[in-house]
Amino acid sequence: MTPEELSRLLHGALTSLAADESSALSEDDIPKSIVVERPRSRDHGDWSTNVAMQLAKQMGMSPRDLAQILSNTLAAEPGIAAVEIAGPGFLNFRLDAASAGELARTIVSEGANYGSNTTLEGQKINLEFVSANPTGPVHLGGARWAAVGDALARLLEVSGAEVVREYYFNDHGTQIDRFSNSLLARARGVEPPEDGYGGLYIEEIADRVREAQVKAGEPDPVSLPDEEALEVFRREGVEIMFAEIKSALEDFRVSFDVYFHEDSLHESGAVDRALEALRDRGVLYEAEGALWLRSSDFGDDKDRVLIKSNGEPAYLSGDVAYYLDKRQRGADTAIYLLGADHHGYIGRMMAVCAAFGDTPDENMQIIIGQLVDLVKDGEQVRMSKRAGNVVTQEDLVEAVGVDAARYAMVRVSADTKLVIDLDLLTKNTNDNPVYYVQYAHARTRSVARNAGEHGVVMESGFHPELLNHAADTDLLGVLAQFPAIVAQAAAMREAHRVARYLESLASTYHAWYSQCRVTPRAGEEVNDAHVARLWLNEAVSQVLENGLGLLGVSAPDRM
């Protein structure tokens, strides 16, 4: 029996109480999903809930009295060995061994689907992440968003949501002008402007642009007047740089459904249409020759300019049009993953959402990520051989590999500054978290191979009641938590919860491995307990594979 099954039993018992005409409880009072958790102390049973404490007031009775009613109803359910009332009204459940052990069969049967849920079914979510300017390689902050964003997309999808992964391609504005000027300067053999871009990659791209133009029968852009040369370097350089970014992200196992060009918002008239929509809602006004959004009416600290006094659109105007475009494409929720330097942008963006009549934190959600530092030999790594004064995603992958890089980026909450120790991530020890979890999976495969060689096969049958060792019970308890962890991580937009769960599962599995045998000792015959534990071993293997897959990390069979 799983915690989800207990939750459904509790919901059914409470619904029956609400249907009684003499009851003060209504169905609206009952949570859709009743939380059933592992108690902190195993002395308190296998699973626990505080639902009686939550609903006692509505019932007009004490929590312990409501707990007693629920206990009387559920105690007779098959698989429940005992229901105990503790403290002010906690309900603690003890399962019989067969009922608890059945979870192993459930996991093996569901396979890759174990952990999937329907909590977000029917929701259409636009998830925008990375969106690095096409002016240089993906830096460590972008790499963090690549790993976190992709993992979050996977979590949202297995929770039933329809997800569009989107990259906002910033090809409009001054940063592109600085990039073009830097390319032209390098092509002419001079230093880039003071506000330009450095690094070997600028020289490489400038050379590639020149070679491609000459090969195509066009003049070397260096020979053109400045304005024409800059246009060539802008057009061709941005295309080369963005192709490199896409390639690097794909190598990092990150792909997108939509690459949205900022330029298209201005060229297609989307900005004008968005402003007209806001004008129709009465939230714009003109002052000092500029067009303003009444953003202070929607929680922002001040009103914001959308069209400057010189007639040029302000940066926010593109964001206004972009948000409306996402909603018009069918997104119920637009999630933005932004860097630490965008923290001050939250208020104005939420005001934009509200100005369109939408609900901030529901139709628009913004997640701010913190910085990433790379450390080697106790010292911060500050320079990239190719990118100059920034460290790139490719630098990290070259040092530790994709698996370790992705796992390290995801296992810490995105709103916490991340320090990655390169020395640690290259060690094959239990101190290295990705190695620890991957090794647990490799061990499950080794155990399965060894079991087959000793004649222990799952086809011999399954007797879940034989999973009665304390280590069996502990392991089953952790396995049972996986679906709730997945649903919680998706709902809270916190992929790191899956990584921390996997580390807990790996720890519990390694402890089980040292206490319980899947293969017989020398001179011992294969028995049903060996087979039952092979089923449990396979269940662990499946959950580790599923969890690592949600993080975009491989589950190796051998290490």
XYZ file of C-alpha atoms in Angstrom:
559
model
C 0.000 0.000 0.000
C 1.358 3.410 -1.004
C 0.847 6.794 0.708
C -1.290 7.780 -2.289
C -3.573 4.816 -1.612
C -3.816 5.768 2.067
C -4.619 9.321 1.025
C -7.460 8.068 -1.164
C -8.820 5.898 1.676
C -8.785 8.870 4.032
C -10.490 11.036 1.429
C -13.180 8.417 0.960
C -13.784 8.107 4.704
C -14.063 11.882 5.100
C -16.369 12.163 2.075
C -18.669 9.600 3.685
C -18.697 11.652 6.885
C -19.550 14.793 4.922
C -22.464 12.985 3.251
C -24.029 12.282 6.663
C -26.810 14.835 7.255
C -25.857 15.099 10.924
C -22.248 16.054 10.066
C -21.066 19.659 10.048
C -18.332 18.751 7.564
C -18.860 19.624 3.896
C -17.081 18.124 0.907
C -15.609 21.555 0.175
C -13.735 21.354 3.489
C -11.879 18.187 2.468
C -8.484 18.711 0.797
C -8.308 17.241 -2.702
C -5.106 15.495 -1.739
C -4.604 14.507 1.893
C -0.973 14.602 2.925
C 0.373 11.281 4.182
C 4.014 11.386 5.265
C 6.715 9.192 6.696
C 6.866 9.869 10.483
C 10.172 11.137 11.807
C 10.436 8.169 14.161
C 9.699 4.669 12.885
C 8.316 3.928 16.358
C 5.288 5.898 15.194
C 4.482 3.525 12.340
C 4.946 3.477 8.584
C 2.840 6.512 7.611
C 1.214 9.436 9.370
C -1.296 12.223 8.707
C -2.572 15.255 10.618
C -5.828 15.551 8.653
C -7.915 15.059 11.811
C -6.250 18.120 13.309
C -6.978 20.093 10.124
C -10.711 19.292 9.968
C -11.752 18.814 13.602
C -12.984 22.401 13.934
C -15.296 22.017 10.934
C -16.625 18.810 12.469
C -17.238 20.516 15.812
C -15.218 17.957 17.765
C -11.713 17.466 19.115
C -8.956 16.264 16.736
C -8.558 13.038 18.721
C -12.290 12.290 18.454
C -12.207 12.762 14.672
C -9.026 10.686 14.520
C -10.838 7.912 16.403
C -13.697 7.923 13.891
C -11.248 7.657 11.005
C -9.285 4.965 12.828
C -12.410 2.860 13.302
C -13.195 3.181 9.588
C -9.734 2.416 8.228
C -8.489 -0.234 10.663
C -10.376 -2.951 8.801
C -8.907 -2.066 5.400
C -6.817 -4.878 3.870
C -3.100 -4.238 4.251
C -3.440 -1.982 7.308
C -2.124 -3.825 10.355
C -2.935 -1.080 12.860
C -4.063 2.524 13.155
C -2.862 4.460 16.200
C -3.797 7.899 17.509
C -0.909 9.946 18.828
C -0.484 13.314 20.499
C -3.139 15.932 19.750
C -4.658 13.911 16.895
C -2.076 12.383 14.561
C -3.134 9.189 12.807
C -0.259 6.702 12.506
C -0.597 3.697 10.207
C 1.260 0.411 10.390
C 1.122 -1.775 7.293
C 1.478 -5.517 7.199
C 4.618 -6.754 5.430
C 2.762 -8.060 2.380
C 0.961 -4.773 1.844
C 4.142 -2.740 2.214
C 6.118 -5.112 0.010
C 3.589 -4.935 -2.820
C 5.103 -1.571 -3.653
C 8.068 -3.350 -5.242
C 5.718 -5.106 -7.664
C 3.951 -1.804 -8.405
C 7.206 -0.040 -9.252
C 8.510 -2.850 -11.452
C 5.146 -3.035 -13.225
C 4.894 0.712 -13.835
C 8.530 0.973 -14.881
C 9.434 4.351 -16.371
C 5.949 5.668 -15.474
C 6.431 5.269 -11.726
C 6.441 8.763 -10.260
C 4.263 10.257 -12.988
C 1.143 12.030 -11.780
C -1.741 14.147 -13.034
C -1.534 17.061 -10.593
C -0.908 19.556 -13.427
C -3.089 17.887 -16.025
C -4.727 20.342 -18.416
C -2.240 23.118 -17.720
C -0.304 24.686 -20.597
C 2.993 26.119 -19.399
C 5.476 28.228 -21.324
C 8.882 27.808 -19.689
C 11.517 30.289 -20.801
C 15.076 29.681 -19.688
C 18.715 30.386 -20.584
C 17.874 33.091 -23.190
C 21.527 34.161 -23.197
C 22.456 37.008 -25.505
C 24.039 35.742 -28.758
C 27.173 37.706 -27.959
C 29.281 34.971 -26.381
C 29.368 31.363 -25.162
C 26.966 30.179 -22.431
C 28.479 31.179 -19.086
C 28.067 29.314 -15.783
C 24.886 31.196 -14.882
C 23.339 30.205 -18.207
C 24.497 26.625 -17.684
C 22.732 26.561 -14.317
C 19.518 27.727 -15.931
C 19.956 25.168 -18.719
C 20.167 22.322 -16.200
C 17.482 23.667 -13.858
C 15.109 24.698 -16.650
C 15.351 21.412 -18.492
C 14.846 19.421 -15.273
C 11.855 21.579 -14.361
C 10.347 21.043 -17.820
C 10.664 17.278 -17.358
C 9.051 17.471 -13.925
C 6.152 19.563 -15.200
C 5.561 17.117 -18.052
C 5.516 13.984 -15.866
C 3.048 15.842 -13.652
C 0.652 16.157 -16.578
C 1.366 19.655 -17.891
C 1.829 20.516 -21.553
C 5.154 22.349 -21.640
C 6.721 24.596 -24.269
C 10.465 25.064 -23.731
C 11.352 28.497 -25.038
C 14.564 30.427 -25.659
C 14.236 34.208 -26.038
C 16.782 35.238 -28.638
C 17.961 38.761 -27.761
C 18.877 40.024 -31.239
C 17.635 43.573 -30.744
C 19.444 46.320 -28.899
C 22.774 47.771 -27.874
C 24.421 44.492 -26.826
C 24.296 43.330 -30.447
C 25.813 46.637 -31.572
C 28.699 46.136 -29.115
C 29.167 42.589 -30.399
C 29.290 43.765 -34.031
C 31.764 46.528 -33.208
C 33.975 44.004 -31.386
C 34.004 41.675 -34.404
C 34.879 44.488 -36.774
C 37.659 45.725 -34.479
C 39.228 42.259 -34.252
C 38.918 41.776 -38.017
C 40.884 44.995 -38.481
C 43.497 43.924 -35.962
C 42.661 46.400 -33.223
C 41.330 46.038 -29.699
C 37.550 45.939 -29.273
C 35.869 49.061 -27.869
C 36.001 49.566 -24.124
C 32.362 48.430 -23.780
C 32.858 45.576 -26.277
C 33.517 41.866 -25.939
C 36.913 40.227 -25.532
C 38.106 36.664 -25.664
C 39.496 34.433 -28.346
C 36.013 33.563 -29.612
C 35.549 37.104 -30.984
C 38.628 36.720 -33.159
C 37.517 33.241 -34.258
C 34.042 34.431 -35.296
C 35.418 37.481 -37.081
C 37.714 35.209 -39.118
C 34.829 32.847 -39.927
C 32.625 35.711 -41.122
C 35.355 37.004 -43.409
C 36.113 33.528 -44.816
C 32.429 32.800 -45.458
C 31.860 36.110 -47.224
C 34.869 35.695 -49.508
C 33.937 32.075 -50.225
C 30.438 33.229 -51.217
C 31.931 35.708 -53.693
C 31.202 38.705 -51.489
C 33.790 41.346 -50.600
C 35.812 40.967 -47.408
C 33.720 43.003 -44.954
C 36.891 44.671 -43.648
C 37.110 46.490 -46.981
C 33.584 47.891 -46.713
C 32.584 51.219 -45.198
C 32.007 50.956 -41.457
C 28.212 50.938 -41.610
C 28.087 48.176 -44.230
C 30.837 46.179 -42.494
C 29.019 46.351 -39.169
C 25.804 45.088 -40.769
C 27.640 42.059 -42.211
C 29.320 41.250 -38.905
C 26.036 41.736 -37.096
C 24.060 39.450 -39.391
C 26.639 36.730 -39.871
C 28.308 36.943 -36.467
C 25.071 36.604 -34.525
C 24.068 33.604 -36.633
C 27.417 31.875 -35.994
C 27.336 32.655 -32.280
C 23.790 31.448 -31.839
C 24.547 28.228 -33.725
C 27.398 27.648 -31.266
C 25.098 28.299 -28.312
C 22.480 25.851 -29.632
C 25.132 23.208 -30.252
C 26.606 23.629 -26.771
C 23.155 23.338 -25.168
C 22.289 20.248 -27.188
C 25.576 18.685 -26.060
C 24.358 19.517 -22.545
C 21.153 17.538 -23.338
C 19.021 20.673 -23.477
C 16.758 21.433 -26.420
C 13.982 23.934 -27.024
C 10.627 23.844 -28.785
C 10.687 27.541 -29.670
C 13.508 29.980 -30.390
C 11.794 33.348 -30.220
C 13.511 36.344 -31.811
C 13.182 39.649 -29.986
C 13.470 41.468 -33.317
C 10.261 39.806 -34.496
C 8.249 41.603 -31.811
C 9.175 44.954 -33.319
C 9.119 43.940 -36.974
C 5.748 42.155 -36.802
C 3.914 44.950 -35.037
C 3.453 42.859 -31.889
C 4.669 45.735 -29.710
C 2.134 48.128 -31.224
C -0.675 45.588 -30.785
C 0.253 44.970 -27.159
C 0.304 48.683 -26.402
C -3.072 49.086 -28.073
C -4.453 46.287 -25.878
C -3.186 48.079 -22.780
C -4.566 51.398 -24.065
C -7.975 49.742 -24.427
C -7.747 48.681 -20.790
C -7.121 52.275 -19.746
C -3.740 51.626 -18.127
C -1.586 53.874 -20.343
C -1.114 57.626 -20.284
C 1.084 60.245 -21.945
C 3.379 62.586 -20.045
C 6.581 64.478 -20.848
C 6.236 63.381 -24.470
C 6.451 59.676 -23.513
C 3.934 56.842 -23.200
C 3.691 55.378 -19.695
C 2.214 52.263 -18.081
C 0.347 52.843 -14.818
C 2.406 50.065 -13.278
C 2.282 51.615 -9.783
C -1.454 50.817 -9.795
C -0.487 47.140 -9.970
C 2.117 46.923 -7.232
C 5.218 48.322 -8.959
C 7.210 50.994 -7.138
C 6.660 53.502 -9.961
C 5.108 53.930 -13.403
C 7.180 52.762 -16.363
C 7.935 54.279 -19.755
C 6.930 52.136 -22.733
C 7.613 54.621 -25.559
C 10.351 57.197 -24.979
C 9.933 60.872 -25.799
C 12.024 60.361 -28.962
C 9.491 57.803 -30.210
C 11.745 54.793 -29.596
C 10.274 51.834 -27.675
C 11.686 51.327 -24.171
C 13.071 47.900 -23.312
C 9.961 47.040 -21.291
C 7.764 47.411 -24.371
C 9.302 44.261 -25.841
C 8.648 42.366 -22.601
C 5.042 43.581 -22.627
C 4.527 42.284 -26.165
C 6.365 39.053 -25.444
C 4.195 38.204 -22.433
C 1.003 38.892 -24.378
C 2.311 36.754 -27.243
C 2.898 33.817 -24.896
C -0.630 34.080 -23.529
C -2.108 34.363 -27.023
C -0.215 31.217 -28.024
C -2.161 29.365 -25.343
C 0.034 29.479 -22.237
C -1.962 29.377 -18.997
C 1.253 30.113 -17.122
C 4.400 31.826 -18.377
C 7.402 30.899 -16.244
C 10.551 33.009 -16.550
C 13.892 31.769 -15.219
C 16.023 34.869 -14.780
C 19.475 35.656 -13.440
C 20.289 37.394 -10.156
C 20.710 40.732 -11.932
C 16.986 40.695 -12.821
C 15.696 40.760 -9.242
C 14.550 44.358 -9.587
C 12.590 43.412 -12.680
C 10.022 41.272 -10.855
C 7.771 44.137 -9.726
C 7.397 45.717 -13.162
C 6.814 42.364 -14.882
C 4.134 41.342 -12.392
C 2.552 44.746 -12.954
C 2.512 44.028 -16.706
C 0.750 40.734 -15.995
C -1.868 42.435 -13.828
C -2.300 45.289 -16.326
C -3.505 42.734 -18.881
C -6.076 41.513 -16.348
C -4.103 38.395 -15.453
C -3.107 37.091 -12.028
C 0.524 37.541 -10.953
C 2.181 34.370 -9.595
C -0.465 32.358 -11.414
C -0.386 33.431 -15.062
C 3.153 34.747 -14.679
C 5.811 33.209 -12.435
C 9.382 34.461 -12.136
C 12.194 32.413 -10.633
C 15.433 34.230 -9.855
C 18.637 32.219 -9.841
C 21.812 33.072 -7.998
C 25.402 33.130 -9.184
C 27.719 30.189 -9.733
C 31.365 30.044 -8.695
C 33.831 27.423 -9.855
C 36.584 26.335 -7.460
C 39.695 24.250 -8.121
C 42.496 23.556 -5.646
C 40.664 25.820 -3.221
C 40.863 28.810 -5.558
C 38.097 30.392 -7.636
C 38.404 29.795 -11.378
C 37.905 33.167 -13.054
C 39.134 32.880 -16.609
C 38.249 30.843 -19.672
C 40.817 29.977 -22.296
C 38.363 30.896 -25.035
C 35.897 33.357 -23.524
C 38.297 35.597 -21.655
C 36.981 36.976 -18.383
C 34.076 34.515 -17.912
C 33.967 30.767 -17.296
C 31.680 28.917 -19.693
C 29.449 25.882 -19.678
C 31.885 24.169 -22.033
C 34.742 24.790 -19.585
C 32.754 23.012 -16.854
C 31.729 20.095 -19.071
C 35.290 19.653 -20.265
C 36.427 19.420 -16.635
C 33.787 17.082 -15.147
C 31.477 15.789 -17.921
C 27.798 16.427 -18.644
C 26.377 14.200 -15.883
C 28.368 15.754 -13.051
C 27.853 19.270 -14.415
C 24.078 18.920 -14.702
C 23.681 17.214 -11.341
C 25.815 19.813 -9.573
C 23.770 22.625 -11.114
C 20.439 21.116 -10.048
C 21.047 19.716 -6.551
C 21.100 23.137 -4.838
C 18.056 25.409 -4.715
C 18.240 27.906 -7.577
C 17.841 30.860 -5.202
C 21.055 29.898 -3.389
C 24.526 30.852 -4.586
C 26.253 27.759 -5.932
C 29.923 26.882 -5.458
C 31.102 23.973 -7.622
C 34.232 22.188 -6.456
C 35.881 20.672 -9.531
C 38.168 18.503 -7.404
C 35.161 16.959 -5.636
C 33.182 16.315 -8.820
C 36.047 14.353 -10.386
C 36.443 12.022 -7.383
C 34.999 8.503 -7.421
C 34.075 8.650 -3.747
C 30.906 8.890 -1.674
C 31.671 12.578 -1.072
C 30.823 13.215 -4.729
C 26.997 13.312 -4.789
C 26.526 12.403 -8.454
C 28.952 9.496 -8.142
C 27.149 8.351 -4.986
C 23.763 8.218 -6.701
C 25.015 6.779 -9.995
C 27.023 4.154 -8.132
C 23.851 3.068 -6.334
C 22.226 2.417 -9.703
C 25.303 0.597 -11.011
C 25.236 -1.532 -7.856
C 21.599 -2.527 -8.479
C 22.593 -3.749 -11.922
C 25.578 -5.640 -10.526
C 23.318 -7.282 -7.928
C 20.856 -8.292 -10.676
C 23.619 -9.784 -12.829
C 25.033 -11.680 -9.856
C 21.567 -12.910 -8.902
C 21.034 -14.343 -12.375
C 24.321 -16.190 -12.187
C 23.139 -17.805 -8.914
C 19.721 -18.761 -10.249
C 17.762 -16.032 -8.473
C 15.192 -14.883 -11.024
C 12.056 -12.781 -10.716
C 10.054 -15.291 -12.745
C 10.144 -17.608 -9.700
C 7.336 -15.537 -8.187
C 7.010 -12.781 -5.653
C 6.217 -13.113 -1.956
C 6.049 -9.549 -0.630
C 5.403 -10.692 2.932
C 9.026 -11.886 3.058
C 10.271 -8.283 2.826
C 10.069 -8.128 6.601
C 13.554 -7.037 7.654
C 13.788 -3.526 9.120
C 16.076 -2.550 6.218
C 13.439 -3.784 3.744
C 10.830 -1.634 5.457
C 13.083 1.426 5.459
C 13.843 1.034 1.761
C 10.192 0.516 0.831
C 9.300 3.644 2.789
C 11.747 5.781 0.814
C 10.630 4.280 -2.502
C 7.014 5.093 -1.668
C 7.842 8.783 -1.305
C 9.035 9.217 -4.901
C 5.681 10.131 -6.548
C 4.981 12.751 -3.869
C 8.499 14.192 -4.242
C 8.010 14.511 -8.014
C 4.619 16.197 -7.645
C 5.963 18.516 -4.934
C 9.047 19.448 -6.953
C 6.856 20.281 -9.957
C 4.330 22.277 -7.934
C 7.019 24.259 -6.102
C 9.217 24.590 -9.232
C 12.145 23.127 -7.249
C 14.023 20.449 -9.164
C 16.662 20.145 -6.426
C 14.152 18.207 -4.317
C 14.537 15.255 -6.684
C 18.337 15.280 -6.365
C 18.191 15.335 -2.577
C 15.624 12.520 -2.615
C 17.899 10.403 -4.825
C 20.760 10.888 -2.401
C 18.516 9.714 0.439
C 17.411 6.701 -1.601
C 21.014 5.841 -2.483
C 21.996 6.030 1.186
C 19.101 3.794 2.249
C 19.881 1.326 -0.534
C 23.569 1.086 0.360
C 22.528 0.376 3.994
C 20.050 -2.287 2.822
C 22.723 -3.876 0.631
C 24.950 -4.421 3.664
C 22.152 -6.069 5.666
C 20.031 -8.089 3.241
C 21.050 -10.698 0.690
C 19.701 -11.230 -2.806
C 21.958 -14.212 -3.517
C 22.369 -17.270 -1.277
C 25.446 -17.789 0.820
C 27.799 -20.639 -0.050
C 25.985 -23.953 0.403
C 22.611 -22.237 0.804
C 19.672 -22.909 -1.515
C 17.852 -20.144 -3.359
C 14.664 -19.319 -1.476
C 11.650 -17.039 -1.897
C 13.192 -14.327 0.287
C 16.108 -14.015 -2.146
C 13.676 -13.581 -5.017
C 11.561 -11.047 -3.090
C 14.675 -8.985 -2.458
C 15.608 -9.154 -6.128
C 12.229 -7.551 -6.845
C 13.035 -4.856 -4.286
C 16.471 -4.357 -5.859
C 14.828 -3.899 -9.273
C 12.365 -1.397 -7.819
C 15.263 0.674 -6.465
C 17.006 0.479 -9.827
C 13.886 1.749 -11.593
C 13.331 4.689 -9.247
C 16.981 5.745 -9.453
C 16.791 5.613 -13.243
C 13.522 7.556 -13.296
C 14.818 10.205 -10.911
C 18.135 10.686 -12.681
C 16.253 10.877 -15.973
C 14.187 13.773 -14.625
C 17.459 15.600 -13.977
C 18.843 14.768 -17.421
C 21.553 12.571 -15.880
C 22.403 9.049 -17.044
C 21.951 5.912 -14.919
C 25.018 3.764 -15.728
C 24.922 -0.026 -15.452
C 28.610 -0.215 -14.596
C 31.086 2.165 -12.981
